[in-house]
Coordinates of C-alpha atoms in Angstrom, one line a residue:
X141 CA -45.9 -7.7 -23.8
X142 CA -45.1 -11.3 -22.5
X143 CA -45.3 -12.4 -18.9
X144 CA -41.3 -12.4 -18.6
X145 CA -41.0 -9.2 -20.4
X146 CA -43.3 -7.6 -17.7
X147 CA -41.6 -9.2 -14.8
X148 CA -38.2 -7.6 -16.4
X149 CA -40.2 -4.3 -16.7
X150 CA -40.8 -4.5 -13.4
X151 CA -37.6 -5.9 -11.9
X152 CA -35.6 -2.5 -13.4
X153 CA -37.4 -0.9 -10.4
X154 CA -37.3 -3.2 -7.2
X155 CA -33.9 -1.4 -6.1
X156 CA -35.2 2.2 -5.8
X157 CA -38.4 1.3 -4.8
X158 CA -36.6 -0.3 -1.7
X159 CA -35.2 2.3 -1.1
X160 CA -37.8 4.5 -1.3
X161 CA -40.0 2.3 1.2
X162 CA -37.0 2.4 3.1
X163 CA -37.4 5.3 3.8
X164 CA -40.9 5.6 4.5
X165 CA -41.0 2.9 6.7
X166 CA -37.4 2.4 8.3
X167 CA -37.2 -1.0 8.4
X168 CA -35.2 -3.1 5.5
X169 CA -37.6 -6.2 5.9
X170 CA -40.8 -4.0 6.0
X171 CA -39.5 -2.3 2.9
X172 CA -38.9 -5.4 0.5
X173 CA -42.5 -6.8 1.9
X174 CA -44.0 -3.7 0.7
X175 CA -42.1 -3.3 -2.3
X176 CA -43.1 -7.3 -3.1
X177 CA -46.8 -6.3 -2.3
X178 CA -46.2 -4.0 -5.2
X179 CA -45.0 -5.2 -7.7
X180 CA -47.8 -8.2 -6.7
X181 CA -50.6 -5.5 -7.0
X182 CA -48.6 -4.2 -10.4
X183 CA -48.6 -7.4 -12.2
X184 CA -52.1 -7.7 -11.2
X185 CA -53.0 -4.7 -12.6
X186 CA -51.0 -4.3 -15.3
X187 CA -53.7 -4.6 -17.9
X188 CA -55.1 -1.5 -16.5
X189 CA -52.0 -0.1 -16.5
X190 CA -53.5 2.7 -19.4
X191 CA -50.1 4.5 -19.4
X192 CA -51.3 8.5 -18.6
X193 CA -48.4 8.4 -16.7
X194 CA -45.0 6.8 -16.8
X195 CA -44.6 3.1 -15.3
X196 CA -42.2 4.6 -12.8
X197 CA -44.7 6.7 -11.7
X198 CA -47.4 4.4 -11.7
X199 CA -45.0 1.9 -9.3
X200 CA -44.5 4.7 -7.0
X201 CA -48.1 5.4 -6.6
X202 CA -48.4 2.0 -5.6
X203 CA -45.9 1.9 -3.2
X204 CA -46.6 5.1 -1.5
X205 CA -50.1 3.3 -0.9
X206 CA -48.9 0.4 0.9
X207 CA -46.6 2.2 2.7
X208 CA -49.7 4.7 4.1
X209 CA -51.2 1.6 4.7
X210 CA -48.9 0.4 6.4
X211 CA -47.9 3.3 8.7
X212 CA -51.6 4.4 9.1
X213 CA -51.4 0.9 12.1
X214 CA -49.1 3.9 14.1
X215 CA -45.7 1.9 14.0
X216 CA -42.8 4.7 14.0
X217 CA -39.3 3.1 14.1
X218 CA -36.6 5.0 16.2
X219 CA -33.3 4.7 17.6
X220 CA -32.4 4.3 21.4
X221 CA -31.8 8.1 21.8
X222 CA -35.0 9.1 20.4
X223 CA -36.9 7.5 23.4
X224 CA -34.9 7.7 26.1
X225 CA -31.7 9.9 27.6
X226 CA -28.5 8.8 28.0
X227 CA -27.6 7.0 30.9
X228 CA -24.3 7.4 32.8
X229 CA -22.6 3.9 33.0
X230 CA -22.8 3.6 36.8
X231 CA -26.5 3.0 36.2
X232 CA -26.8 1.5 32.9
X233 CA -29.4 -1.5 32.9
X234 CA -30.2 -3.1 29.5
X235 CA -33.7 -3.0 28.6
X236 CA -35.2 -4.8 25.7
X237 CA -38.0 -3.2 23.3
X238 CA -40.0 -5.1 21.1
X239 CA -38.3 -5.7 17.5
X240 CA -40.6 -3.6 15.8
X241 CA -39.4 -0.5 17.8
X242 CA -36.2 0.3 16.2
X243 CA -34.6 1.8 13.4
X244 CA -33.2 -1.0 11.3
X245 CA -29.8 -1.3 9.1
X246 CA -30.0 -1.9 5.7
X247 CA -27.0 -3.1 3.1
X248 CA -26.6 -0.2 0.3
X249 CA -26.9 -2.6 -2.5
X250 CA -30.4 -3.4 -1.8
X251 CA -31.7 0.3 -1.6
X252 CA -29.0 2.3 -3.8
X253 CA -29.4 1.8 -7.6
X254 CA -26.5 2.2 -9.7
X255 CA -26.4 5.5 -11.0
X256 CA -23.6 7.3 -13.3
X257 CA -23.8 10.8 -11.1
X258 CA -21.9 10.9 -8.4
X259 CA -23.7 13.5 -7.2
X260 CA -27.1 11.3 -7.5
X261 CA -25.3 8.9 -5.7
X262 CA -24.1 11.2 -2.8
X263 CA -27.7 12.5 -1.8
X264 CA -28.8 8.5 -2.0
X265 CA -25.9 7.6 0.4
X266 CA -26.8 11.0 2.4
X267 CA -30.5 10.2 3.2
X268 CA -30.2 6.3 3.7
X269 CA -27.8 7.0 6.6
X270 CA -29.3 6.2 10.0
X271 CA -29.5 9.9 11.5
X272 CA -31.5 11.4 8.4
X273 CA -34.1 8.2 8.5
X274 CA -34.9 8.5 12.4
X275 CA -35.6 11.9 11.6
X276 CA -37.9 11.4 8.8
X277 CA -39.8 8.7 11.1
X278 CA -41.0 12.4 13.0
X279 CA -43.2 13.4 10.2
X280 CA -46.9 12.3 9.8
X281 CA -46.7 9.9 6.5
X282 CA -48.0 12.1 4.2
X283 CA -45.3 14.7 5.1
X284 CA -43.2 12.0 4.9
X285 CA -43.9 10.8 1.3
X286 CA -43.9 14.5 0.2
X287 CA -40.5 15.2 1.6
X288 CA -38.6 11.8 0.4
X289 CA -40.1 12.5 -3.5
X290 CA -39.2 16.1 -3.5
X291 CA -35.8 16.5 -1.9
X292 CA -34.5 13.2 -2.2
X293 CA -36.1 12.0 -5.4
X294 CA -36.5 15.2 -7.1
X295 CA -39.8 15.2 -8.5
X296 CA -41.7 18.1 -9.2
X297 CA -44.7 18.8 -7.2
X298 CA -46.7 18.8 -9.8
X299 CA -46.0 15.0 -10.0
X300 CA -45.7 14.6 -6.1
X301 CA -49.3 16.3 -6.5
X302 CA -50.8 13.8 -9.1
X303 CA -49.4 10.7 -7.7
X304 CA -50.9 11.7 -4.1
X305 CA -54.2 12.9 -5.9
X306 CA -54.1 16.4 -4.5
X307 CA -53.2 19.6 -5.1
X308 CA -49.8 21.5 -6.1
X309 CA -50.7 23.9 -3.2
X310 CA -51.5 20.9 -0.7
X311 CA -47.8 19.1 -1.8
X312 CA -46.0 22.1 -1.3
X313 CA -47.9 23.1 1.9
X314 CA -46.9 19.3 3.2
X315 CA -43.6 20.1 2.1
X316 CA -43.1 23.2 4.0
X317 CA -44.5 21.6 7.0
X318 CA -42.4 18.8 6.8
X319 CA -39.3 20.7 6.4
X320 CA -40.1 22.8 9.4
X321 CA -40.6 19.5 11.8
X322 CA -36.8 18.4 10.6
X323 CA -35.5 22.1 11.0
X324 CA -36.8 21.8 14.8
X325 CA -34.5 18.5 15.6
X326 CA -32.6 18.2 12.6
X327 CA -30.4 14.6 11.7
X328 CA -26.8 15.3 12.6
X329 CA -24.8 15.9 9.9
X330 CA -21.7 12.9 9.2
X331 CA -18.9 13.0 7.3
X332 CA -19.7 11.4 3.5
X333 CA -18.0 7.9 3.0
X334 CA -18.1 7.1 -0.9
X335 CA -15.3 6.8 -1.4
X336 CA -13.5 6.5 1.9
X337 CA -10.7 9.0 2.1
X338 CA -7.4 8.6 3.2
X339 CA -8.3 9.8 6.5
X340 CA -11.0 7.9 7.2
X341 CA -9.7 4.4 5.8
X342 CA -6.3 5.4 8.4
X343 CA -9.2 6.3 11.5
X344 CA -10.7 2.9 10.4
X345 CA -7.9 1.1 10.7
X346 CA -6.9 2.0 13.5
X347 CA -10.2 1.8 15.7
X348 CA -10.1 -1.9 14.5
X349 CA -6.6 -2.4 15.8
X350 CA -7.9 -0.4 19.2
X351 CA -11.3 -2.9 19.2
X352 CA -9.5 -5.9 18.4
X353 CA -7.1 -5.2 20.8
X354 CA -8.8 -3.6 23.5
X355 CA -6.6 -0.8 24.2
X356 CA -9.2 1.5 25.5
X357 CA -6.5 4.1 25.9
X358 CA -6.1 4.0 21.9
X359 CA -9.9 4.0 21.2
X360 CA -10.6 6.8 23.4
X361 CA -8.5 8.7 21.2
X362 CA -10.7 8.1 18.5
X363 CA -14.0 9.0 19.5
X364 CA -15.7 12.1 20.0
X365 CA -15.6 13.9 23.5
X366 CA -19.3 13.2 23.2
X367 CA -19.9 10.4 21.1
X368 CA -22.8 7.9 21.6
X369 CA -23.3 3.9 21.5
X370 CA -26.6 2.6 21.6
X371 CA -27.3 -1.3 21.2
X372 CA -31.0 -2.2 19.9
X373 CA -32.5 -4.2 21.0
X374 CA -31.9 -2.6 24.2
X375 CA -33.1 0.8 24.6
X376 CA -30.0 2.0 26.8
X377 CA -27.3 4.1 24.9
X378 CA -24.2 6.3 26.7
X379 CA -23.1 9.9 25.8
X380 CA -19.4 10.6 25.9
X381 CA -16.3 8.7 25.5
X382 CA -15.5 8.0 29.4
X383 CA -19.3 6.3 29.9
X384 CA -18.6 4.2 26.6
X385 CA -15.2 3.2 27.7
X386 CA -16.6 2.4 31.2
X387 CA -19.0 0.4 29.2
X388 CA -16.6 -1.6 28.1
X389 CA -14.2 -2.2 30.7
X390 CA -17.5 -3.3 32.8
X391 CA -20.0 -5.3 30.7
X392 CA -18.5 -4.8 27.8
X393 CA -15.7 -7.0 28.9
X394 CA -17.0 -10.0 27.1
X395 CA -16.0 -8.1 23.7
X396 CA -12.4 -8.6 24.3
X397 CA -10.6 -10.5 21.5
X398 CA -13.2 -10.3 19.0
X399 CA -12.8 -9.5 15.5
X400 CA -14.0 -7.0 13.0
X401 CA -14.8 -7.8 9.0
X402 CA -15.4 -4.2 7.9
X403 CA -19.1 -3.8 5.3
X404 CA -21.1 -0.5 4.6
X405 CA -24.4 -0.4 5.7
X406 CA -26.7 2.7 5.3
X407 CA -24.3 4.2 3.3
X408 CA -21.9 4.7 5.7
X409 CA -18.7 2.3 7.1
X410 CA -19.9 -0.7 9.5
X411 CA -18.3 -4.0 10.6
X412 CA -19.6 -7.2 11.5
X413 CA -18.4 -8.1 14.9
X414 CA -17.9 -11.3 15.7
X415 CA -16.9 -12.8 19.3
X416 CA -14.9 -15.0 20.3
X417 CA -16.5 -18.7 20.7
X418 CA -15.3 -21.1 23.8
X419 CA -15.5 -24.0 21.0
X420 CA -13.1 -22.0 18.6
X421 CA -13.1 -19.4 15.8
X422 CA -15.4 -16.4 16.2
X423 CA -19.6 -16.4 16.4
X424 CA -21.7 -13.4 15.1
X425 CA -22.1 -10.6 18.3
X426 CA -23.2 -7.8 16.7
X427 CA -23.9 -5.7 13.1
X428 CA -21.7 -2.1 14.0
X429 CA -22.6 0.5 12.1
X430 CA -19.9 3.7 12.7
X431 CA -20.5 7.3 12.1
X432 CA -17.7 10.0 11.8
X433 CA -17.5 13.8 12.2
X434 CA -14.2 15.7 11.8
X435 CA -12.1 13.2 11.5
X436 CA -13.4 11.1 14.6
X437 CA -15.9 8.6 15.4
X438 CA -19.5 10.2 16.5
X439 CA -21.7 7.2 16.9
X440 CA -21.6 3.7 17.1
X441 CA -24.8 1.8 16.8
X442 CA -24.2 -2.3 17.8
X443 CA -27.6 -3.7 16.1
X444 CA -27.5 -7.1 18.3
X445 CA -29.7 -9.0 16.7
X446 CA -27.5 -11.0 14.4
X447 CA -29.9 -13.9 13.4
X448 CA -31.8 -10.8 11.3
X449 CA -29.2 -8.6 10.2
X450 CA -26.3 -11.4 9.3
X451 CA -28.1 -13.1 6.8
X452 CA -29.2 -10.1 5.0
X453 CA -26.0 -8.7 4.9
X454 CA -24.9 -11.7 3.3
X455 CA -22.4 -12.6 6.3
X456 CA -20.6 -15.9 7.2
X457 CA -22.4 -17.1 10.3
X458 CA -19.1 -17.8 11.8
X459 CA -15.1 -17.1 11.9
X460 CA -12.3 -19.5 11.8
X461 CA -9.7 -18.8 14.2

């Protein structure tokens, strides 16, 4: 086999494989350097390659290494409301954490393969969204490998087994342990997004017109009694509509007459957010990834750090007016 018809080989995989590190790691750009690393160590090694097991397999192996490597250095992303409580808006203060703290956004296309099930491609949308991958940053890495290839990637545990080099009984042991540690603080359930129903595209639309306009009266109406906004990089996040609100009538105030350009990002409905600039036209402010329950909006996450996340998402860097 040619050098270019390896590289093609290879290439079929990058997609899952990101999302598999994804995963793992929680971090988009941490995920395509490990994935590069692999298929650098795979084209490398690819002479050895004796083919015992599939090529698939062989790439996950790999991966699963450099992730393990990579997690063994004790890095475990999170979102603001795993580290701290919420704090009521009188006393908010924004605190920044270190980049390499958080949970990071990633755009579906570069961790969801194209796949003709749609049920495949609901449980890939399900366990990329924000929620489920905080939670899985609670396992040990090892529990954490287990779990993603058995209940997200559906592979046998005799194959989970050989690729870690253990046991049936030591992969389903990991499994069971693993499963437990979610069960204790498990990721809140949101409503599915692929496709948008009715519903949702008309709640949607209409928290855009309440943002754009800020008519807090109108979005108040749209979130959940208890709903949450967290802003990495800063570690504060408020609980319940009134604090958010408050938020925004307070601090918040600089958001007024900004715009929204509605994207998906971890497999769930997001806008880019872009404020309005005193030389004209709109600048990037923030990434906003939304999450619904029952018809309302449960969460809004405002990734600030737009120099990272627009890019990646493939974003203009600014709006005309």
């Amino acid at each position: 086999m040619g050098d270019a018809a390896v590289q093609d080989r290879l290439e079929e995989y990058r997609t899952e494989l990101t999302g598999y590190c994804y995963r793992m790691l929680g971090s988009a750009f941490e995920a395509e350097d490990a994935v590069q690393d692999t298929m650098v160590r795979a084209w490398r090694s690819i002479d050895s390659f004796e083919g015992r097991s599939s090529l698939r397999s062989w790439l996950y192996r790999i991966a699963t290494n450099v992730c393990l490597d990579a997690l063994n250095a004790g890095n475990r992303r999170a979102r603001p409301m795993d580290l701290t409580a919420p704090t009521p808006v009188a006393q908010a203060q924004l605190n920044a954490r270190p980049e390499l703290t958080w949970l990071e956004p990633v755009p579906d296309g570069r961790v969801l393969p194209s796949v003709a099930d749609p049920a495949e491609t609901a449980v890939s949308r399900e366990t990329v969204r924000l929620a489920f991958v905080a939670a899985l940053q609670h396992l040990p890495p090892k529990q954490r490998a287990v779990l993603i290839l058995r209940e997200v990637l559906a592979w046998k545990a005799s194959e989970v087994a050989e690729l870690l080099g253990t046991s049936v009984a030591s992969v389903n042991s990991a499994l069971q342990r693993a499963r437990a540690t979610l069960a204790e603080s498990p990721p809140a359930d949101t409503d599915p997004a692929d496709p948008l129903d009715e519903e949702q595209k008309q709640l949607l639309e209409r928290y855009v017109a309440a943002f754009e306009g800020y008519d807090m009266e109108a979005l108040t109406a749209l979130l959940h009694e208890d709903a949450t906004l967290s802003m990495p990089p800063y570690d504060l996040w408020l609980r319940g509509h009134d604090d958010i609100v408050g938020w925004m009538l307070g601090v918040g105030e600089v958001c007024r007459g900004s715009r929204l350009v509605p994207i998906v990002a971890n497999g769930t409905p997001a806008f880019a957010h872009y404020h309005p600039d005193p030389e004209g036209g709109f600048s990037p402010w923030a990434l906003m990834v939304i999450e619904i329950v029952d018809g309302k909006v449960s969460g809004i996450t405002s990734f600030l750090d737009v120099k990272r996340w627009f890019p990646l998402f493939d974003l203009p860097d600014r709006l005309e007016a």
